[in-house]
């Protein structure tokens, strides 16, 4: 209870957030990309099918938390076929227009302690409770993103792909270490802290800069937080990784919408408009992470090759 007044300022600082009224948030999210709807809509074979939607709804685990959604995950799991028929027109509209409903862009923020007996706001992390249907839509987007990266990823990029469990990377690293030890070879592990990328410019790095005013707001926030000046200069020339990997225009437009006009609520109080971060709680978040790791691995491999340390 003594942290009640500290929640909003803490998470506003993490996500470059600001208080916003529901009316202003709705006005901002309405038809932001009308002029882009006719620019290369998705081809027929790129549209998800009704059976694709049924599959992701059936995959919902009963008992999972949901956001401002009257339908529980168990209901979607048990009645996926009937509910998919009602939701499929909305899915097609989202895909063709490249716009996500404003209700899917946010929800209540669950406060999860990161250590036993937490006493300060820094001891908590936030998980955004999105509507169950929104997570289903995001799961379909994630599938398309991963398929795009699947055949381009580097040989050593493990985890997150088909038939690879979460612990696969850790187990592979252990096997590599034991093999190197038995062969009397030196081995080193480079740990890359991506917290700065996640909370600063990860949206723009992956999907590009869709709104220069909101991007400048993020840069001003980082400047006030005394972010290294070099990082800010690099941020102004960020490439769009999706474009570099030849992603179709409709997918880029859709992911830009997914990361635009995002919001959250803490303890069902004020609406907080967020400008950075990866939508924690969404299946798209880890796919964005894989794109960043692809870029990091590619840059590291190029550096090693230039230094003569890799073939």
Tab-separated table of N, CA and C in Angstrom, residues 13-131:
chain	number	residue	atom	x	y	z
A	13	UNK	N	8.266	6.243	-16.415
A	13	UNK	CA	9.668	6.454	-16.766
A	13	UNK	C	10.217	5.305	-17.605
A	14	UNK	N	9.802	4.068	-17.304
A	14	UNK	CA	10.286	2.909	-18.063
A	14	UNK	C	9.789	2.913	-19.499
A	15	UNK	N	8.544	3.308	-19.709
A	15	UNK	CA	7.916	3.202	-21.026
A	15	UNK	C	7.728	4.553	-21.705
A	16	UNK	N	8.407	5.595	-21.210
A	16	UNK	CA	8.202	6.948	-21.744
A	16	UNK	C	6.715	7.264	-21.778
A	17	UNK	N	6.039	7.004	-20.674
A	17	UNK	CA	4.595	7.139	-20.613
A	17	UNK	C	4.153	8.511	-20.149
A	18	UNK	N	2.901	8.810	-20.421
A	18	UNK	CA	2.297	10.052	-19.964
A	18	UNK	C	0.811	9.804	-19.764
A	19	UNK	N	0.218	10.498	-18.817
A	19	UNK	CA	-1.209	10.348	-18.568
A	19	UNK	C	-2.005	10.890	-19.748
A	20	UNK	N	-3.107	10.216	-20.075
A	20	UNK	CA	-3.928	10.615	-21.206
A	20	UNK	C	-5.375	10.262	-20.892
A	21	UNK	N	-6.290	11.089	-21.352
A	21	UNK	CA	-7.712	10.807	-21.138
A	21	UNK	C	-8.185	9.757	-22.140
A	22	UNK	N	-9.231	9.010	-21.801
A	22	UNK	CA	-9.745	8.022	-22.761
A	22	UNK	C	-10.160	8.645	-24.083
A	23	UNK	N	-10.736	9.859	-24.032
A	23	UNK	CA	-11.164	10.533	-25.254
A	23	UNK	C	-9.978	10.873	-26.146
A	24	UNK	N	-8.887	11.366	-25.540
A	24	UNK	CA	-7.698	11.719	-26.329
A	24	UNK	C	-7.040	10.469	-26.898
A	25	UNK	N	-7.026	9.392	-26.118
A	25	UNK	CA	-6.428	8.139	-26.600
A	25	UNK	C	-7.231	7.582	-27.770
A	26	UNK	N	-8.550	7.636	-27.683
A	26	UNK	CA	-9.393	7.136	-28.765
A	26	UNK	C	-9.218	7.978	-30.021
A	27	UNK	N	-9.144	9.289	-29.852
A	27	UNK	CA	-8.970	10.165	-31.010
A	27	UNK	C	-7.629	9.922	-31.685
A	28	UNK	N	-6.605	9.665	-30.894
A	28	UNK	CA	-5.282	9.406	-31.457
A	28	UNK	C	-5.251	8.101	-32.226
A	29	UNK	N	-5.940	7.078	-31.705
A	29	UNK	CA	-5.885	5.767	-32.328
A	29	UNK	C	-6.809	5.597	-33.511
A	30	UNK	N	-7.686	6.556	-33.748
A	30	UNK	CA	-8.656	6.414	-34.837
A	30	UNK	C	-8.020	6.744	-36.187
A	31	UNK	N	-8.013	5.750	-37.066
A	31	UNK	CA	-7.692	5.977	-38.481
A	31	UNK	C	-6.395	6.761	-38.670
A	32	UNK	N	-5.333	6.309	-38.016
A	32	UNK	CA	-4.047	6.989	-38.160
A	32	UNK	C	-3.388	6.690	-39.501
A	33	UNK	N	-3.754	5.597	-40.132
A	33	UNK	CA	-3.055	5.186	-41.347
A	33	UNK	C	-4.022	5.024	-42.528
A	34	UNK	N	-5.047	5.895	-42.587
A	34	UNK	CA	-6.025	5.790	-43.666
A	34	UNK	C	-5.349	5.932	-45.026
A	35	UNK	N	-4.383	6.844	-45.123
A	35	UNK	CA	-3.731	7.083	-46.411
A	35	UNK	C	-2.819	5.944	-46.827
A	36	UNK	N	-2.552	4.998	-45.937
A	36	UNK	CA	-1.676	3.882	-46.271
A	36	UNK	C	-2.446	2.602	-46.599
A	37	UNK	N	-3.766	2.629	-46.450
A	37	UNK	CA	-4.545	1.401	-46.628
A	37	UNK	C	-4.463	0.883	-48.052
A	38	UNK	N	-4.361	1.786	-49.014
A	38	UNK	CA	-4.334	1.370	-50.403
A	38	UNK	C	-2.925	1.090	-50.911
A	39	UNK	N	-1.922	1.255	-50.044
A	39	UNK	CA	-0.548	1.020	-50.453
A	39	UNK	C	-0.184	-0.447	-50.233
A	40	UNK	N	-0.209	-1.199	-51.286
A	40	UNK	CA	0.173	-2.604	-51.257
A	40	UNK	C	-0.554	-3.399	-50.185
A	41	UNK	N	-1.860	-3.582	-50.310
A	41	UNK	CA	-2.555	-4.447	-49.349
A	41	UNK	C	-2.045	-5.873	-49.477
A	42	UNK	N	-2.259	-6.706	-48.470
A	42	UNK	CA	-1.742	-8.081	-48.541
A	42	UNK	C	-2.387	-8.869	-49.663
A	43	UNK	N	-1.607	-9.750	-50.261
A	43	UNK	CA	-2.154	-10.648	-51.271
A	43	UNK	C	-3.077	-11.674	-50.601
A	44	UNK	N	-3.879	-12.311	-51.412
A	44	UNK	CA	-4.853	-13.271	-50.878
A	44	UNK	C	-4.166	-14.390	-50.107
A	45	UNK	N	-3.012	-14.886	-50.629
A	45	UNK	CA	-2.347	-15.999	-49.953
A	45	UNK	C	-1.673	-15.577	-48.654
A	46	UNK	N	-1.553	-14.263	-48.417
A	46	UNK	CA	-0.941	-13.778	-47.178
A	46	UNK	C	-1.956	-13.524	-46.070
A	47	UNK	N	-3.230	-13.722	-46.372
A	47	UNK	CA	-4.254	-13.525	-45.349
A	47	UNK	C	-4.389	-14.783	-44.495
A	48	UNK	N	-4.490	-14.623	-43.175
A	48	UNK	CA	-4.720	-15.804	-42.329
A	48	UNK	C	-6.098	-16.391	-42.599
A	49	UNK	N	-6.203	-17.691	-42.470
A	49	UNK	CA	-7.466	-18.375	-42.728
A	49	UNK	C	-8.276	-18.522	-41.441
A	50	UNK	N	-9.520	-18.899	-41.620
A	50	UNK	CA	-10.377	-19.159	-40.466
A	50	UNK	C	-9.809	-20.291	-39.624
A	51	UNK	N	-9.235	-21.272	-40.279
A	51	UNK	CA	-8.663	-22.405	-39.538
A	51	UNK	C	-7.427	-21.979	-38.744
A	52	UNK	N	-6.666	-21.013	-39.270
A	52	UNK	CA	-5.524	-20.480	-38.513
A	52	UNK	C	-6.002	-19.838	-37.215
A	53	UNK	N	-7.083	-19.066	-37.302
A	53	UNK	CA	-7.619	-18.413	-36.112
A	53	UNK	C	-8.162	-19.443	-35.129
A	54	UNK	N	-8.851	-20.462	-35.626
A	54	UNK	CA	-9.353	-21.516	-34.740
A	54	UNK	C	-8.205	-22.180	-33.986
A	55	UNK	N	-7.102	-22.391	-34.678
A	55	UNK	CA	-5.969	-23.081	-34.061
A	55	UNK	C	-5.382	-22.283	-32.905
A	56	UNK	N	-5.191	-20.976	-33.090
A	56	UNK	CA	-4.591	-20.172	-32.024
A	56	UNK	C	-5.570	-19.994	-30.860
A	57	UNK	N	-6.875	-19.949	-31.160
A	57	UNK	CA	-7.840	-19.840	-30.064
A	57	UNK	C	-7.902	-21.135	-29.264
A	58	UNK	N	-7.822	-22.273	-29.957
A	58	UNK	CA	-7.828	-23.562	-29.263
A	58	UNK	C	-6.581	-23.730	-28.399
A	59	UNK	N	-5.485	-23.063	-28.771
A	59	UNK	CA	-4.229	-23.201	-28.024
A	59	UNK	C	-4.222	-22.431	-26.716
A	60	UNK	N	-5.263	-21.632	-26.451
A	60	UNK	CA	-5.323	-20.907	-25.185
A	60	UNK	C	-5.400	-21.881	-24.017
A	61	UNK	N	-4.611	-21.609	-23.008
A	61	UNK	CA	-4.617	-22.451	-21.821
A	61	UNK	C	-5.685	-21.974	-20.844
A	62	UNK	N	-6.547	-22.858	-20.394
A	62	UNK	CA	-7.556	-22.454	-19.403
A	62	UNK	C	-6.896	-21.889	-18.150
A	63	UNK	N	-7.472	-20.814	-17.644
A	63	UNK	CA	-6.962	-20.222	-16.409
A	63	UNK	C	-5.990	-19.084	-16.613
A	64	UNK	N	-5.614	-18.788	-17.854
A	64	UNK	CA	-4.685	-17.685	-18.086
A	64	UNK	C	-5.389	-16.349	-17.878
A	65	UNK	N	-4.642	-15.395	-17.359
A	65	UNK	CA	-5.211	-14.076	-17.071
A	65	UNK	C	-5.520	-13.343	-18.375
A	66	UNK	N	-6.546	-12.528	-18.330
A	66	UNK	CA	-6.913	-11.724	-19.483
A	66	UNK	C	-7.063	-10.275	-19.053
A	67	UNK	N	-7.138	-9.395	-20.019
A	67	UNK	CA	-7.277	-7.982	-19.714
A	67	UNK	C	-8.733	-7.578	-19.612
A	68	UNK	N	-9.070	-6.402	-20.207
A	68	UNK	CA	-10.459	-5.935	-20.181
A	68	UNK	C	-11.262	-6.741	-21.200
A	69	UNK	N	-11.485	-7.994	-20.909
A	69	UNK	CA	-12.101	-8.918	-21.838
A	69	UNK	C	-13.101	-9.774	-21.070
A	70	UNK	N	-14.390	-9.750	-21.448
A	70	UNK	CA	-15.372	-10.553	-20.700
A	70	UNK	C	-15.262	-12.044	-20.968
A	71	UNK	N	-14.507	-12.448	-22.002
A	71	UNK	CA	-14.377	-13.855	-22.344
A	71	UNK	C	-13.091	-14.423	-21.768
A	72	UNK	N	-13.191	-15.487	-21.037
A	72	UNK	CA	-12.023	-16.117	-20.440
A	72	UNK	C	-11.269	-16.935	-21.474
A	73	UNK	N	-10.026	-17.258	-21.160
A	73	UNK	CA	-9.226	-18.081	-22.066
A	73	UNK	C	-9.815	-19.479	-22.211
A	74	UNK	N	-10.452	-19.988	-21.161
A	74	UNK	CA	-11.060	-21.320	-21.227
A	74	UNK	C	-12.231	-21.343	-22.210
A	75	UNK	N	-12.973	-20.237	-22.273
A	75	UNK	CA	-14.090	-20.160	-23.205
A	75	UNK	C	-13.591	-20.227	-24.646
A	76	UNK	N	-12.506	-19.501	-24.946
A	76	UNK	CA	-11.927	-19.564	-26.285
A	76	UNK	C	-11.379	-20.964	-26.577
A	77	UNK	N	-10.824	-21.597	-25.560
A	77	UNK	CA	-10.238	-22.921	-25.747
A	77	UNK	C	-11.318	-23.958	-26.066
A	78	UNK	N	-12.445	-23.902	-25.377
A	78	UNK	CA	-13.472	-24.931	-25.526
A	78	UNK	C	-14.429	-24.647	-26.693
A	79	UNK	N	-14.567	-23.384	-27.066
A	79	UNK	CA	-15.516	-23.023	-28.120
A	79	UNK	C	-14.807	-22.237	-29.222
A	80	UNK	N	-13.622	-22.714	-29.595
A	80	UNK	CA	-12.800	-21.985	-30.562
A	80	UNK	C	-13.470	-21.873	-31.926
A	81	UNK	N	-14.169	-22.909	-32.366
A	81	UNK	CA	-14.760	-22.890	-33.706
A	81	UNK	C	-15.869	-21.843	-33.805
A	82	UNK	N	-16.764	-21.826	-32.822
A	82	UNK	CA	-17.883	-20.880	-32.867
A	82	UNK	C	-17.391	-19.443	-32.711
A	83	UNK	N	-16.466	-19.205	-31.782
A	83	UNK	CA	-15.976	-17.845	-31.547
A	83	UNK	C	-15.099	-17.364	-32.696
A	84	UNK	N	-14.384	-18.267	-33.347
A	84	UNK	CA	-13.539	-17.864	-34.478
A	84	UNK	C	-14.377	-17.319	-35.623
A	85	UNK	N	-15.564	-17.884	-35.846
A	85	UNK	CA	-16.432	-17.387	-36.914
A	85	UNK	C	-16.848	-15.938	-36.669
A	86	UNK	N	-17.077	-15.585	-35.402
A	86	UNK	CA	-17.452	-14.208	-35.072
A	86	UNK	C	-16.252	-13.263	-35.170
A	87	UNK	N	-15.072	-13.745	-34.822
A	87	UNK	CA	-13.894	-12.873	-34.767
A	87	UNK	C	-13.181	-12.755	-36.099
A	88	UNK	N	-13.428	-13.677	-37.018
A	88	UNK	CA	-12.660	-13.693	-38.263
A	88	UNK	C	-12.858	-12.438	-39.116
A	89	UNK	N	-14.065	-11.881	-39.258
A	89	UNK	CA	-14.191	-10.628	-40.018
A	89	UNK	C	-13.340	-9.497	-39.443
A	90	UNK	N	-13.249	-9.423	-38.114
A	90	UNK	CA	-12.396	-8.413	-37.494
A	90	UNK	C	-10.930	-8.674	-37.811
A	91	UNK	N	-10.542	-9.947	-37.821
A	91	UNK	CA	-9.166	-10.289	-38.151
A	91	UNK	C	-8.824	-9.848	-39.578
A	92	UNK	N	-9.710	-10.126	-40.531
A	92	UNK	CA	-9.468	-9.731	-41.916
A	92	UNK	C	-9.372	-8.206	-42.049
A	93	UNK	N	-10.251	-7.510	-41.366
A	93	UNK	CA	-10.222	-6.039	-41.412
A	93	UNK	C	-8.907	-5.514	-40.851
A	94	UNK	N	-8.440	-6.107	-39.756
A	94	UNK	CA	-7.165	-5.696	-39.165
A	94	UNK	C	-6.018	-5.940	-40.132
A	95	UNK	N	-6.027	-7.091	-40.782
A	95	UNK	CA	-4.933	-7.467	-41.691
A	95	UNK	C	-4.914	-6.587	-42.941
A	96	UNK	N	-6.083	-6.365	-43.531
A	96	UNK	CA	-6.150	-5.612	-44.790
A	96	UNK	C	-5.889	-4.132	-44.554
A	97	UNK	N	-6.471	-3.574	-43.514
A	97	UNK	CA	-6.267	-2.161	-43.221
A	97	UNK	C	-4.907	-1.889	-42.582
A	98	UNK	N	-4.335	-2.898	-41.922
A	98	UNK	CA	-3.071	-2.669	-41.227
A	98	UNK	C	-3.242	-1.849	-39.965
A	99	UNK	N	-4.378	-2.000	-39.303
A	99	UNK	CA	-4.660	-1.249	-38.083
A	99	UNK	C	-5.192	-2.183	-37.008
A	100	UNK	N	-4.665	-2.031	-35.815
A	100	UNK	CA	-5.106	-2.833	-34.680
A	100	UNK	C	-6.157	-2.066	-33.881
A	101	UNK	N	-7.218	-2.734	-33.414
A	101	UNK	CA	-8.217	-2.046	-32.594
A	101	UNK	C	-7.588	-1.441	-31.344
A	102	UNK	N	-8.088	-0.275	-30.936
A	102	UNK	CA	-7.524	0.426	-29.789
A	102	UNK	C	-7.669	-0.404	-28.513
A	103	UNK	N	-8.723	-1.255	-28.447
A	103	UNK	CA	-8.910	-2.105	-27.264
A	103	UNK	C	-7.798	-3.137	-27.138
A	104	UNK	N	-7.187	-3.504	-28.264
A	104	UNK	CA	-6.137	-4.519	-28.249
A	104	UNK	C	-4.768	-3.926	-27.926
A	105	UNK	N	-4.665	-2.622	-27.843
A	105	UNK	CA	-3.368	-1.962	-27.685
A	105	UNK	C	-2.939	-1.796	-26.232
A	106	UNK	N	-3.759	-2.235	-25.297
A	106	UNK	CA	-3.385	-2.058	-23.905
A	106	UNK	C	-4.297	-2.821	-22.971
A	107	UNK	N	-4.128	-2.561	-21.690
A	107	UNK	CA	-4.914	-3.224	-20.669
A	107	UNK	C	-4.313	-2.977	-19.303
A	108	UNK	N	-4.790	-3.671	-18.294
A	108	UNK	CA	-4.224	-3.513	-16.952
A	108	UNK	C	-2.816	-4.082	-16.875
A	109	UNK	N	-1.980	-3.463	-16.064
A	109	UNK	CA	-0.609	-3.915	-15.872
A	109	UNK	C	-0.536	-4.708	-14.573
A	110	UNK	N	-0.194	-5.993	-14.685
A	110	UNK	CA	-0.029	-6.832	-13.500
A	110	UNK	C	1.360	-6.601	-12.920
A	111	UNK	N	1.434	-6.398	-11.621
A	111	UNK	CA	2.700	-6.107	-10.946
A	111	UNK	C	3.231	-7.396	-10.328
A	112	UNK	N	4.327	-7.895	-10.879
A	112	UNK	CA	4.898	-9.173	-10.460
A	112	UNK	C	6.202	-8.913	-9.705
A	113	UNK	N	6.332	-9.399	-8.455
A	113	UNK	CA	7.588	-9.192	-7.720
A	113	UNK	C	8.738	-9.971	-8.338
A	114	UNK	N	9.908	-9.344	-8.388
A	114	UNK	CA	11.106	-9.968	-8.944
A	114	UNK	C	11.975	-10.614	-7.868
A	115	UNK	N	11.647	-10.388	-6.604
A	115	UNK	CA	12.427	-10.961	-5.511
A	115	UNK	C	11.524	-11.197	-4.313
A	116	UNK	N	11.929	-12.057	-3.381
A	116	UNK	CA	11.110	-12.279	-2.187
A	116	UNK	C	11.017	-11.004	-1.338
A	117	UNK	N	9.867	-10.775	-0.764
A	117	UNK	CA	9.617	-9.642	0.117
A	117	UNK	C	10.035	-8.315	-0.530
A	118	UNK	N	9.445	-7.954	-1.647
A	118	UNK	CA	9.793	-6.685	-2.304
A	118	UNK	C	9.342	-5.496	-1.468
A	119	UNK	N	10.147	-4.449	-1.484
A	119	UNK	CA	9.853	-3.261	-0.687
A	119	UNK	C	9.781	-1.987	-1.524
A	120	UNK	N	10.352	-2.004	-2.740
A	120	UNK	CA	10.402	-0.806	-3.572
A	120	UNK	C	9.815	-1.120	-4.949
A	121	UNK	N	9.474	-0.060	-5.675
A	121	UNK	CA	8.867	-0.259	-6.994
A	121	UNK	C	9.838	-0.934	-7.955
A	122	UNK	N	11.143	-0.728	-7.752
A	122	UNK	CA	12.144	-1.354	-8.616
A	122	UNK	C	12.176	-2.866	-8.465
A	123	UNK	N	11.558	-3.384	-7.408
A	123	UNK	CA	11.538	-4.824	-7.169
A	123	UNK	C	10.398	-5.519	-7.906
A	124	UNK	N	9.646	-4.774	-8.729
A	124	UNK	CA	8.519	-5.332	-9.464
A	124	UNK	C	8.727	-5.160	-10.965
A	125	UNK	N	8.175	-6.071	-11.716
A	125	UNK	CA	8.117	-5.910	-13.172
A	125	UNK	C	6.662	-5.960	-13.603
A	126	UNK	N	6.368	-5.323	-14.713
A	126	UNK	CA	4.992	-5.246	-15.173
A	126	UNK	C	4.722	-6.165	-16.345
A	127	UNK	N	3.613	-6.883	-16.289
A	127	UNK	CA	3.157	-7.719	-17.394
A	127	UNK	C	1.801	-7.182	-17.855
A	128	UNK	N	1.722	-6.801	-19.116
A	128	UNK	CA	0.498	-6.239	-19.655
A	128	UNK	C	-0.508	-7.356	-19.921
A	129	UNK	N	-1.686	-7.229	-19.342
A	129	UNK	CA	-2.740	-8.237	-19.523
A	129	UNK	C	-3.600	-7.833	-20.713
A	130	UNK	N	-3.261	-8.352	-21.879
A	130	UNK	CA	-4.009	-8.054	-23.088
A	130	UNK	C	-5.255	-8.923	-23.174
A	131	UNK	N	-6.262	-8.480	-23.932
A	131	UNK	CA	-7.420	-9.349	-24.165
A	131	UNK	C	-6.994	-10.655	-24.827
